[in-house]
Structures are given as structure tokens and as C-alpha cells.
């Protein structure tokens, strides 16, 4: 296939940055970007370092996770004005967010949204994604012309993705991009073996995938993903140490490390334009 049909140069590595998440508190980790200014600055630094997409969770004035629609809309606009990154809003939110608020995230009109393919235990909590909610969110993404990124925390989520695509067809834009989220306590382990198992049963319709390993699984998962031809997600949502005893200083540091790992695998960071092509956004925008 050709560039422009969703396929980009094989040496291009999509690096997605997930800078904030919903689980870490500002008090525990002051370098976490929680204000809009901090998020914009992080986004600009990460784009300069090699990221092409940003996975966004936002916080309120007290630095608590929020799905406030005005804030989400302002955030999408600010990121568009200050960067060329593909802007992906989290529809996962925090484990405490109700399903209807999570559906409303699409009202903020992002380029992309995360879409988790099933319920998973999440440490001591439950990250709830019942099948009817998954179907509703997927159909809404098609209707609103938002490109979903399917979040796969478990092998069962891969099976659910088969079912979803068979039932409702391809996403808006025609590409199918997944992200393996590995090493969550309650989900699949962050190991090379688990990654190989999951990648081996992805639906044929999948056009690209990335992976991220939570906490200490971040490096094994990244290295396994590169070995299997996948892309990378990095950021403080997923990991807070660069090595034992050394806290992450900035999201840029994690993007730079992903670029360096990619270089060893003879990959270069994908441009934002290439990312739009990969994800089907370029075709969608024509
Ligand atoms: N914060 C987690 C409960 C997503 O962004 O879509 C869910 C999450 C996944 O982070
Ligand atoms: Zn997230």
C-alpha cells in the first residue's frame, strides 16, 4: 500500500505521550503537568523531542481529575493552537467517572479518543467498560468523526475488538489503531511473552498498534514492542521512575528515551503528518 492510504514509511515510529493520567496526585508528584499551561508546555517539549500524538487527561483547579466539558474543549483548542500533535482525549477518565460523562468527552471534538475494550480490575479498583458502553462509544466515535484508539488491557479485550469490528465495521477514517496497556495490576502482565500472544491474535483489520508497560514493565514492553514492529506510548501516566530510585523529571525525558530506543531499532520518530496518515485522519480531513 502507498503513503496516503494509511501506510507510512516502515522506519517511522509513532511515539504517543500520555503526560498526566488520572491516578497520580500533584502533591505526590509535583512535576506532573496538571494545569493547562503545564500541559501545553509539556506538549510542545514532547513534540520537539519526537512525539506525534498526545493522550490527554485533564485536572481541575485542585489538580483532581475532571471531565469538565468546557475545560476539555479549551484544552483541545489550546493544544491545536500551540502544537501539531494529534490530540487524543481519554474517555477512560478516572475509575470514579460515570459512563455518561465519559461519552460526553466526544463533545469536545478531539482528533482521537481512547476506547477501552472491556472492564478490568485496576489495582484495588475496577475500570468499568461494559459491552453496551463500548458499543455506544464506538458508534458515537463513528458518528462524530473521531478516530478511536482501542485500549487493550487484556487478551479478552482483543477478542472483544474482533466482535466490535465484525458488528459495527471500521472506525472513522478506515484505520484501526490499538494500544496494548500492559502491566496494570488486574490486566495482562507486562512481559514480552504476553505482548507476543496479544499481537498474534489482533484482528486482521488492525493497521497499527502501540504498547505501553505500566511502572517497571515499561522497558520490557517497549523493547518487545519494537521487536514486534509496534509503536510506543510513554509518559507519566504510565511510569514515574526512569530507573529504580530515580523519579521521572519530565515527559520530554521519556519521549527522548523512546526516541533513543527507536534509534537502536533503526526507527525514526514519526512526524505528526505521518501520524495523521497512519491513523486515517489525513484521509478523513480531505
Ligand atoms: N485512568 C484509567 C482508569 C484511558 O485513558 O482511556 C483509564 C485510562 C484509560 O487511563
Ligand atoms: Zn489514559
Short mmCIF file of N, CA, C and O in Angstrom, two decimals, residues 66-175:
data_model
loop_
_atom_site.label_atom_id
_atom_site.label_comp_id
_atom_site.label_asym_id
_atom_site.label_seq_id
_atom_site.Cartn_x
_atom_site.Cartn_y
_atom_site.Cartn_z
N UNK A 66 -10.77 15.53 36.10
CA UNK A 66 -12.10 16.03 35.76
C UNK A 66 -12.40 15.73 34.30
O UNK A 66 -11.47 15.58 33.49
N UNK A 67 -13.69 15.63 33.99
CA UNK A 67 -14.13 15.51 32.59
C UNK A 67 -14.97 16.73 32.22
O UNK A 67 -15.81 16.66 31.32
N UNK A 68 -14.71 17.83 32.91
CA UNK A 68 -15.47 19.06 32.63
C UNK A 68 -15.34 19.42 31.14
O UNK A 68 -14.23 19.56 30.62
N UNK A 69 -16.51 19.58 30.51
CA UNK A 69 -16.52 19.73 29.05
C UNK A 69 -15.91 21.05 28.58
O UNK A 69 -15.25 21.10 27.53
N UNK A 70 -16.11 22.09 29.34
CA UNK A 70 -15.52 23.39 28.96
C UNK A 70 -14.00 23.28 29.00
O UNK A 70 -13.29 23.68 28.07
N UNK A 71 -13.51 22.70 30.06
CA UNK A 71 -12.05 22.53 30.18
C UNK A 71 -11.51 21.63 29.08
O UNK A 71 -10.44 21.88 28.52
N UNK A 72 -12.23 20.55 28.80
CA UNK A 72 -11.76 19.64 27.74
C UNK A 72 -11.70 20.36 26.39
O UNK A 72 -10.72 20.23 25.64
N UNK A 73 -12.75 21.14 26.09
CA UNK A 73 -12.81 21.86 24.82
C UNK A 73 -11.68 22.89 24.74
O UNK A 73 -11.00 23.01 23.71
N UNK A 74 -11.47 23.61 25.84
CA UNK A 74 -10.38 24.60 25.87
C UNK A 74 -9.02 23.92 25.70
O UNK A 74 -8.11 24.46 25.07
N UNK A 75 -8.91 22.75 26.28
CA UNK A 75 -7.63 22.03 26.20
C UNK A 75 -7.35 21.59 24.76
O UNK A 75 -6.23 21.75 24.25
N UNK A 76 -8.37 21.04 24.10
CA UNK A 76 -8.20 20.63 22.69
C UNK A 76 -7.78 21.85 21.87
O UNK A 76 -6.83 21.78 21.07
N UNK A 77 -8.46 22.95 22.08
CA UNK A 77 -8.15 24.16 21.30
C UNK A 77 -6.72 24.65 21.60
O UNK A 77 -5.97 24.97 20.67
N UNK A 78 -6.36 24.68 22.86
CA UNK A 78 -5.01 25.17 23.23
C UNK A 78 -3.93 24.27 22.64
O UNK A 78 -2.90 24.76 22.14
N UNK A 79 -4.15 22.97 22.66
CA UNK A 79 -3.14 22.05 22.11
C UNK A 79 -3.06 22.20 20.59
O UNK A 79 -1.97 22.13 20.01
N UNK A 80 -4.20 22.41 19.95
CA UNK A 80 -4.18 22.61 18.50
C UNK A 80 -3.47 23.90 18.12
O UNK A 80 -2.77 23.96 17.12
N UNK A 81 -3.68 24.93 18.93
CA UNK A 81 -3.05 26.23 18.61
C UNK A 81 -1.55 26.20 18.85
O UNK A 81 -0.80 26.91 18.19
N UNK A 82 -1.11 25.40 19.81
CA UNK A 82 0.29 25.50 20.23
C UNK A 82 1.15 24.34 19.73
O UNK A 82 2.38 24.39 19.88
N UNK A 83 0.52 23.30 19.16
CA UNK A 83 1.29 22.16 18.65
C UNK A 83 0.59 21.62 17.40
O UNK A 83 -0.54 21.99 17.09
N UNK A 84 1.29 20.69 16.74
CA UNK A 84 0.66 19.97 15.62
C UNK A 84 0.37 18.52 16.01
O UNK A 84 0.11 17.66 15.16
N UNK A 85 0.44 18.23 17.29
CA UNK A 85 0.22 16.86 17.75
C UNK A 85 -1.21 16.40 17.44
O UNK A 85 -2.14 17.20 17.45
N UNK A 86 -1.36 15.11 17.19
CA UNK A 86 -2.70 14.53 17.15
C UNK A 86 -3.22 14.55 18.59
O UNK A 86 -2.55 14.06 19.50
N UNK A 87 -4.39 15.14 18.77
CA UNK A 87 -4.93 15.29 20.13
C UNK A 87 -5.94 14.18 20.42
O UNK A 87 -7.01 14.11 19.79
N UNK A 88 -5.55 13.34 21.34
CA UNK A 88 -6.42 12.22 21.75
C UNK A 88 -6.92 12.48 23.17
O UNK A 88 -6.11 12.61 24.10
N UNK A 89 -8.23 12.57 23.34
CA UNK A 89 -8.77 12.70 24.70
C UNK A 89 -9.06 11.32 25.27
O UNK A 89 -9.56 10.43 24.56
N UNK A 90 -8.77 11.17 26.54
CA UNK A 90 -9.13 9.94 27.24
C UNK A 90 -10.65 9.90 27.46
O UNK A 90 -11.23 10.87 27.94
N UNK A 91 -11.25 8.79 27.10
CA UNK A 91 -12.65 8.55 27.51
C UNK A 91 -12.67 7.60 28.70
O UNK A 91 -13.74 7.22 29.17
N UNK A 92 -11.48 7.20 29.14
CA UNK A 92 -11.40 6.33 30.31
C UNK A 92 -11.56 7.12 31.59
O UNK A 92 -12.14 6.65 32.56
N UNK A 93 -11.03 8.35 31.55
CA UNK A 93 -11.12 9.20 32.73
C UNK A 93 -10.47 8.55 33.93
O UNK A 93 -9.41 7.93 33.82
N UNK A 94 -11.10 8.71 35.07
CA UNK A 94 -10.63 8.01 36.27
C UNK A 94 -11.62 6.89 36.57
O UNK A 94 -12.73 6.89 36.03
N UNK A 95 -11.23 5.98 37.43
CA UNK A 95 -12.12 4.85 37.74
C UNK A 95 -13.43 5.31 38.38
O UNK A 95 -14.39 4.54 38.46
N UNK A 96 -13.47 6.56 38.83
CA UNK A 96 -14.67 7.08 39.50
C UNK A 96 -15.63 7.80 38.56
O UNK A 96 -16.72 8.19 38.97
N UNK A 97 -15.24 8.00 37.31
CA UNK A 97 -16.09 8.78 36.40
C UNK A 97 -17.26 7.94 35.89
O UNK A 97 -17.07 6.80 35.45
N UNK A 98 -18.47 8.53 35.89
CA UNK A 98 -19.63 7.79 35.37
C UNK A 98 -19.56 7.64 33.85
O UNK A 98 -18.94 8.44 33.16
N UNK A 99 -20.23 6.60 33.36
CA UNK A 99 -20.17 6.30 31.93
C UNK A 99 -20.72 7.43 31.08
O UNK A 99 -20.18 7.73 30.01
N UNK A 100 -21.80 8.08 31.54
CA UNK A 100 -22.38 9.13 30.68
C UNK A 100 -21.43 10.31 30.52
O UNK A 100 -21.33 10.90 29.44
N UNK A 101 -20.67 10.65 31.57
CA UNK A 101 -19.68 11.74 31.44
C UNK A 101 -18.58 11.32 30.47
O UNK A 101 -18.02 12.16 29.75
N UNK A 102 -18.26 10.06 30.47
CA UNK A 102 -17.19 9.58 29.57
C UNK A 102 -17.64 9.63 28.11
O UNK A 102 -16.83 9.91 27.23
N UNK A 103 -18.92 9.40 27.87
CA UNK A 103 -19.43 9.53 26.49
C UNK A 103 -19.38 10.99 26.03
O UNK A 103 -19.09 11.29 24.86
N UNK A 104 -19.63 11.90 26.95
CA UNK A 104 -19.70 13.33 26.59
C UNK A 104 -18.33 13.90 26.21
O UNK A 104 -18.26 15.00 25.65
N UNK A 105 -17.26 13.18 26.52
CA UNK A 105 -15.92 13.65 26.14
C UNK A 105 -15.87 13.96 24.64
O UNK A 105 -15.20 14.90 24.21
N UNK A 106 -16.61 13.19 23.85
CA UNK A 106 -16.55 13.40 22.39
C UNK A 106 -17.14 14.75 21.98
O UNK A 106 -16.86 15.24 20.87
N UNK A 107 -17.92 15.37 22.85
CA UNK A 107 -18.45 16.71 22.57
C UNK A 107 -17.32 17.73 22.43
O UNK A 107 -17.52 18.81 21.85
N UNK A 108 -16.16 17.44 22.98
CA UNK A 108 -15.02 18.36 22.89
C UNK A 108 -14.31 18.25 21.54
O UNK A 108 -13.33 18.96 21.30
N UNK A 109 -14.79 17.35 20.68
CA UNK A 109 -14.31 17.22 19.29
C UNK A 109 -12.79 17.05 19.17
O UNK A 109 -12.12 17.81 18.47
N UNK A 110 -12.24 16.04 19.83
CA UNK A 110 -10.81 15.77 19.65
C UNK A 110 -10.56 15.09 18.30
O UNK A 110 -11.51 14.67 17.63
N UNK A 111 -9.28 14.95 17.91
CA UNK A 111 -8.95 14.17 16.70
C UNK A 111 -9.21 12.68 16.96
O UNK A 111 -9.64 11.94 16.08
N UNK A 112 -8.88 12.27 18.16
CA UNK A 112 -8.89 10.85 18.52
C UNK A 112 -9.42 10.71 19.94
O UNK A 112 -9.40 11.67 20.72
N UNK A 113 -9.90 9.51 20.26
CA UNK A 113 -10.29 9.24 21.64
C UNK A 113 -9.84 7.83 22.00
O UNK A 113 -9.76 6.95 21.13
N UNK A 114 -9.51 7.63 23.26
CA UNK A 114 -9.23 6.27 23.71
C UNK A 114 -10.56 5.52 23.86
O UNK A 114 -11.60 6.14 24.13
N UNK A 115 -10.52 4.22 23.64
CA UNK A 115 -11.74 3.40 23.76
C UNK A 115 -11.31 2.04 24.30
O UNK A 115 -10.73 1.23 23.58
N UNK A 116 -11.56 1.84 25.58
CA UNK A 116 -11.10 0.61 26.22
C UNK A 116 -12.10 -0.51 25.97
O UNK A 116 -13.31 -0.33 26.11
N UNK A 117 -11.55 -1.68 25.61
CA UNK A 117 -12.38 -2.76 25.07
C UNK A 117 -12.98 -3.70 26.11
O UNK A 117 -13.51 -4.75 25.75
N UNK A 118 -12.94 -3.32 27.38
CA UNK A 118 -13.61 -4.17 28.37
C UNK A 118 -13.26 -3.74 29.78
O UNK A 118 -12.33 -2.95 30.01
N UNK A 119 -14.02 -4.27 30.71
CA UNK A 119 -13.79 -3.97 32.13
C UNK A 119 -12.53 -4.69 32.60
O UNK A 119 -12.23 -5.80 32.16
N UNK A 120 -11.81 -4.02 33.49
CA UNK A 120 -10.62 -4.67 34.03
C UNK A 120 -10.45 -4.28 35.50
O UNK A 120 -10.79 -3.15 35.88
N UNK A 121 -9.96 -5.21 36.29
CA UNK A 121 -9.54 -4.82 37.63
C UNK A 121 -8.36 -3.87 37.48
O UNK A 121 -7.52 -4.04 36.59
N UNK A 122 -8.33 -2.86 38.34
CA UNK A 122 -7.35 -1.78 38.18
C UNK A 122 -6.77 -1.52 39.56
O UNK A 122 -7.26 -0.67 40.30
N UNK A 123 -5.78 -2.30 39.95
CA UNK A 123 -5.33 -2.27 41.34
C UNK A 123 -6.48 -2.69 42.23
O UNK A 123 -7.11 -3.73 41.99
N UNK A 124 -6.80 -1.87 43.22
CA UNK A 124 -7.92 -2.19 44.13
C UNK A 124 -9.26 -1.74 43.56
O UNK A 124 -10.30 -1.97 44.18
N UNK A 125 -9.24 -1.06 42.42
CA UNK A 125 -10.46 -0.51 41.82
C UNK A 125 -10.88 -1.33 40.61
O UNK A 125 -10.21 -2.30 40.24
N UNK A 126 -12.00 -0.91 40.02
CA UNK A 126 -12.48 -1.56 38.79
C UNK A 126 -12.62 -0.47 37.73
O UNK A 126 -13.27 0.55 37.97
N UNK A 127 -12.00 -0.68 36.59
CA UNK A 127 -12.15 0.24 35.46
C UNK A 127 -13.27 -0.34 34.59
O UNK A 127 -13.10 -1.35 33.91
N UNK A 128 -14.41 0.30 34.67
CA UNK A 128 -15.64 -0.28 34.13
C UNK A 128 -15.86 0.09 32.66
O UNK A 128 -15.91 1.29 32.31
N UNK A 129 -15.99 -0.92 31.84
CA UNK A 129 -16.26 -0.72 30.41
C UNK A 129 -17.20 -1.83 29.93
O UNK A 129 -16.79 -2.73 29.18
N UNK A 130 -18.47 -1.78 30.37
CA UNK A 130 -19.40 -2.83 29.95
C UNK A 130 -19.59 -2.82 28.43
O UNK A 130 -19.48 -1.76 27.80
N UNK A 131 -19.91 -3.98 27.89
CA UNK A 131 -20.03 -4.12 26.44
C UNK A 131 -21.00 -3.11 25.81
O UNK A 131 -20.66 -2.47 24.80
N UNK A 132 -22.18 -2.88 26.37
CA UNK A 132 -23.08 -1.89 25.76
C UNK A 132 -22.46 -0.48 25.71
O UNK A 132 -22.67 0.27 24.76
N UNK A 133 -21.67 -0.14 26.74
CA UNK A 133 -20.99 1.16 26.74
C UNK A 133 -19.93 1.21 25.63
O UNK A 133 -19.82 2.21 24.90
N UNK A 134 -19.17 0.14 25.49
CA UNK A 134 -18.16 0.08 24.43
C UNK A 134 -18.81 0.28 23.07
O UNK A 134 -18.34 1.07 22.24
N UNK A 135 -19.93 -0.40 22.85
CA UNK A 135 -20.63 -0.29 21.55
C UNK A 135 -21.16 1.14 21.34
O UNK A 135 -21.05 1.68 20.24
N UNK A 136 -21.70 1.72 22.39
CA UNK A 136 -22.26 3.07 22.26
C UNK A 136 -21.15 4.09 21.97
O UNK A 136 -21.28 4.95 21.09
N UNK A 137 -20.06 3.97 22.70
CA UNK A 137 -18.94 4.90 22.49
C UNK A 137 -18.36 4.73 21.08
O UNK A 137 -18.04 5.72 20.40
N UNK A 138 -18.27 3.49 20.64
CA UNK A 138 -17.72 3.25 19.29
C UNK A 138 -18.62 3.87 18.22
O UNK A 138 -18.14 4.58 17.32
N UNK A 139 -19.90 3.65 18.33
CA UNK A 139 -20.82 4.21 17.32
C UNK A 139 -20.82 5.74 17.37
O UNK A 139 -20.91 6.40 16.34
N UNK A 140 -20.69 6.27 18.59
CA UNK A 140 -20.61 7.74 18.72
C UNK A 140 -19.35 8.27 18.05
O UNK A 140 -19.37 9.32 17.39
N UNK A 141 -18.24 7.55 18.20
CA UNK A 141 -16.99 7.99 17.56
C UNK A 141 -17.14 7.99 16.04
O UNK A 141 -16.64 8.89 15.35
N UNK A 142 -17.85 7.00 15.51
CA UNK A 142 -18.09 6.95 14.05
C UNK A 142 -18.94 8.15 13.62
O UNK A 142 -18.64 8.81 12.63
N UNK A 143 -19.98 8.40 14.39
CA UNK A 143 -20.91 9.49 14.07
C UNK A 143 -20.22 10.86 14.18
O UNK A 143 -20.40 11.73 13.32
N UNK A 144 -19.41 11.03 15.21
CA UNK A 144 -18.76 12.34 15.45
C UNK A 144 -17.45 12.50 14.67
O UNK A 144 -16.76 13.49 14.82
N UNK A 145 -17.07 11.46 13.95
CA UNK A 145 -15.86 11.51 13.13
C UNK A 145 -14.61 11.72 13.99
O UNK A 145 -13.78 12.59 13.72
N UNK A 146 -14.53 10.92 15.02
CA UNK A 146 -13.37 10.90 15.91
C UNK A 146 -12.71 9.52 15.75
O UNK A 146 -13.40 8.50 15.76
N UNK A 147 -11.38 9.53 15.59
CA UNK A 147 -10.67 8.26 15.37
C UNK A 147 -10.38 7.60 16.73
O UNK A 147 -9.67 8.19 17.56
N UNK A 148 -10.89 6.41 16.96
CA UNK A 148 -10.63 5.77 18.25
C UNK A 148 -9.26 5.08 18.28
O UNK A 148 -8.76 4.62 17.26
N UNK A 149 -8.69 5.05 19.47
CA UNK A 149 -7.55 4.17 19.72
C UNK A 149 -8.06 3.11 20.69
O UNK A 149 -8.50 3.45 21.80
N UNK A 150 -8.04 1.87 20.27
CA UNK A 150 -8.58 0.79 21.09
C UNK A 150 -7.55 0.41 22.16
O UNK A 150 -6.45 -0.01 21.84
N UNK A 151 -7.94 0.57 23.43
CA UNK A 151 -7.04 0.24 24.54
C UNK A 151 -7.29 -1.20 24.96
O UNK A 151 -8.42 -1.57 25.31
N UNK A 152 -6.23 -2.00 24.92
CA UNK A 152 -6.35 -3.43 25.20
C UNK A 152 -5.53 -3.74 26.45
O UNK A 152 -4.31 -3.73 26.43
N UNK A 153 -6.25 -3.98 27.55
CA UNK A 153 -5.59 -4.26 28.83
C UNK A 153 -5.45 -5.76 29.06
O UNK A 153 -4.81 -6.18 30.03
N UNK A 154 -6.12 -6.54 28.23
CA UNK A 154 -6.19 -7.98 28.47
C UNK A 154 -6.47 -8.70 27.16
O UNK A 154 -6.97 -8.11 26.21
N UNK A 155 -6.18 -10.01 27.15
CA UNK A 155 -6.44 -10.79 25.94
C UNK A 155 -7.92 -10.81 25.58
O UNK A 155 -8.30 -10.81 24.41
N UNK A 156 -8.77 -10.80 26.61
CA UNK A 156 -10.21 -10.75 26.36
C UNK A 156 -10.63 -9.49 25.62
O UNK A 156 -11.61 -9.49 24.87
N UNK A 157 -9.88 -8.42 25.83
CA UNK A 157 -10.18 -7.17 25.12
C UNK A 157 -9.88 -7.32 23.63
O UNK A 157 -10.53 -6.68 22.80
N UNK A 158 -8.91 -8.14 23.30
CA UNK A 158 -8.61 -8.39 21.88
C UNK A 158 -9.79 -9.13 21.25
O UNK A 158 -10.24 -8.80 20.14
N UNK A 159 -10.31 -10.11 21.97
CA UNK A 159 -11.49 -10.84 21.47
C UNK A 159 -12.67 -9.90 21.29
O UNK A 159 -13.42 -9.97 20.30
N UNK A 160 -12.83 -8.97 22.24
CA UNK A 160 -13.93 -8.01 22.13
C UNK A 160 -13.75 -7.09 20.92
O UNK A 160 -14.73 -6.68 20.30
N UNK A 161 -12.51 -6.78 20.60
CA UNK A 161 -12.26 -5.92 19.42
C UNK A 161 -12.68 -6.64 18.13
O UNK A 161 -13.26 -6.02 17.23
N UNK A 162 -12.38 -7.94 18.04
CA UNK A 162 -12.87 -8.73 16.88
C UNK A 162 -14.39 -8.56 16.75
O UNK A 162 -14.92 -8.30 15.68
N UNK A 163 -15.05 -8.73 17.88
CA UNK A 163 -16.52 -8.70 17.91
C UNK A 163 -17.04 -7.32 17.50
O UNK A 163 -17.99 -7.20 16.72
N UNK A 164 -16.40 -6.29 18.01
CA UNK A 164 -16.84 -4.92 17.73
C UNK A 164 -16.70 -4.59 16.24
O UNK A 164 -17.61 -4.04 15.62
N UNK A 165 -15.53 -4.92 15.69
CA UNK A 165 -15.28 -4.59 14.27
C UNK A 165 -16.20 -5.41 13.37
O UNK A 165 -16.70 -4.92 12.34
N UNK A 166 -16.43 -6.68 13.75
CA UNK A 166 -17.34 -7.51 12.95
C UNK A 166 -18.76 -6.95 12.97
O UNK A 166 -19.47 -6.97 11.97
N UNK A 167 -19.15 -6.42 14.12
CA UNK A 167 -20.53 -5.95 14.26
C UNK A 167 -20.75 -4.55 13.66
O UNK A 167 -21.75 -4.29 13.03
N UNK A 168 -19.79 -3.65 13.87
CA UNK A 168 -20.02 -2.24 13.50
C UNK A 168 -19.10 -1.71 12.40
O UNK A 168 -19.19 -0.55 12.04
N UNK A 169 -18.21 -2.55 11.89
CA UNK A 169 -17.35 -2.10 10.79
C UNK A 169 -16.19 -1.25 11.25
O UNK A 169 -15.89 -1.16 12.45
N UNK A 170 -15.53 -0.63 10.28
CA UNK A 170 -14.29 0.10 10.56
C UNK A 170 -14.58 1.44 11.24
O UNK A 170 -15.66 2.02 11.08
N UNK A 171 -13.57 1.96 11.95
CA UNK A 171 -13.71 3.28 12.56
C UNK A 171 -13.75 4.38 11.50
O UNK A 171 -13.41 4.14 10.33
N UNK A 172 -14.11 5.56 11.93
CA UNK A 172 -13.99 6.75 11.08
C UNK A 172 -12.55 6.86 10.58
O UNK A 172 -11.60 6.69 11.35
N UNK A 173 -12.39 7.09 9.31
CA UNK A 173 -11.05 7.23 8.72
C UNK A 173 -10.53 5.93 8.14
O UNK A 173 -9.62 5.93 7.32
N UNK A 174 -11.06 4.79 8.57
CA UNK A 174 -10.74 3.50 7.95
C UNK A 174 -9.53 2.77 8.51
O UNK A 174 -9.28 1.63 8.16
N UNK A 175 -8.76 3.41 9.39
CA UNK A 175 -7.63 2.72 10.02
C UNK A 175 -8.07 2.13 11.36
O UNK A 175 -9.04 2.61 11.95
#
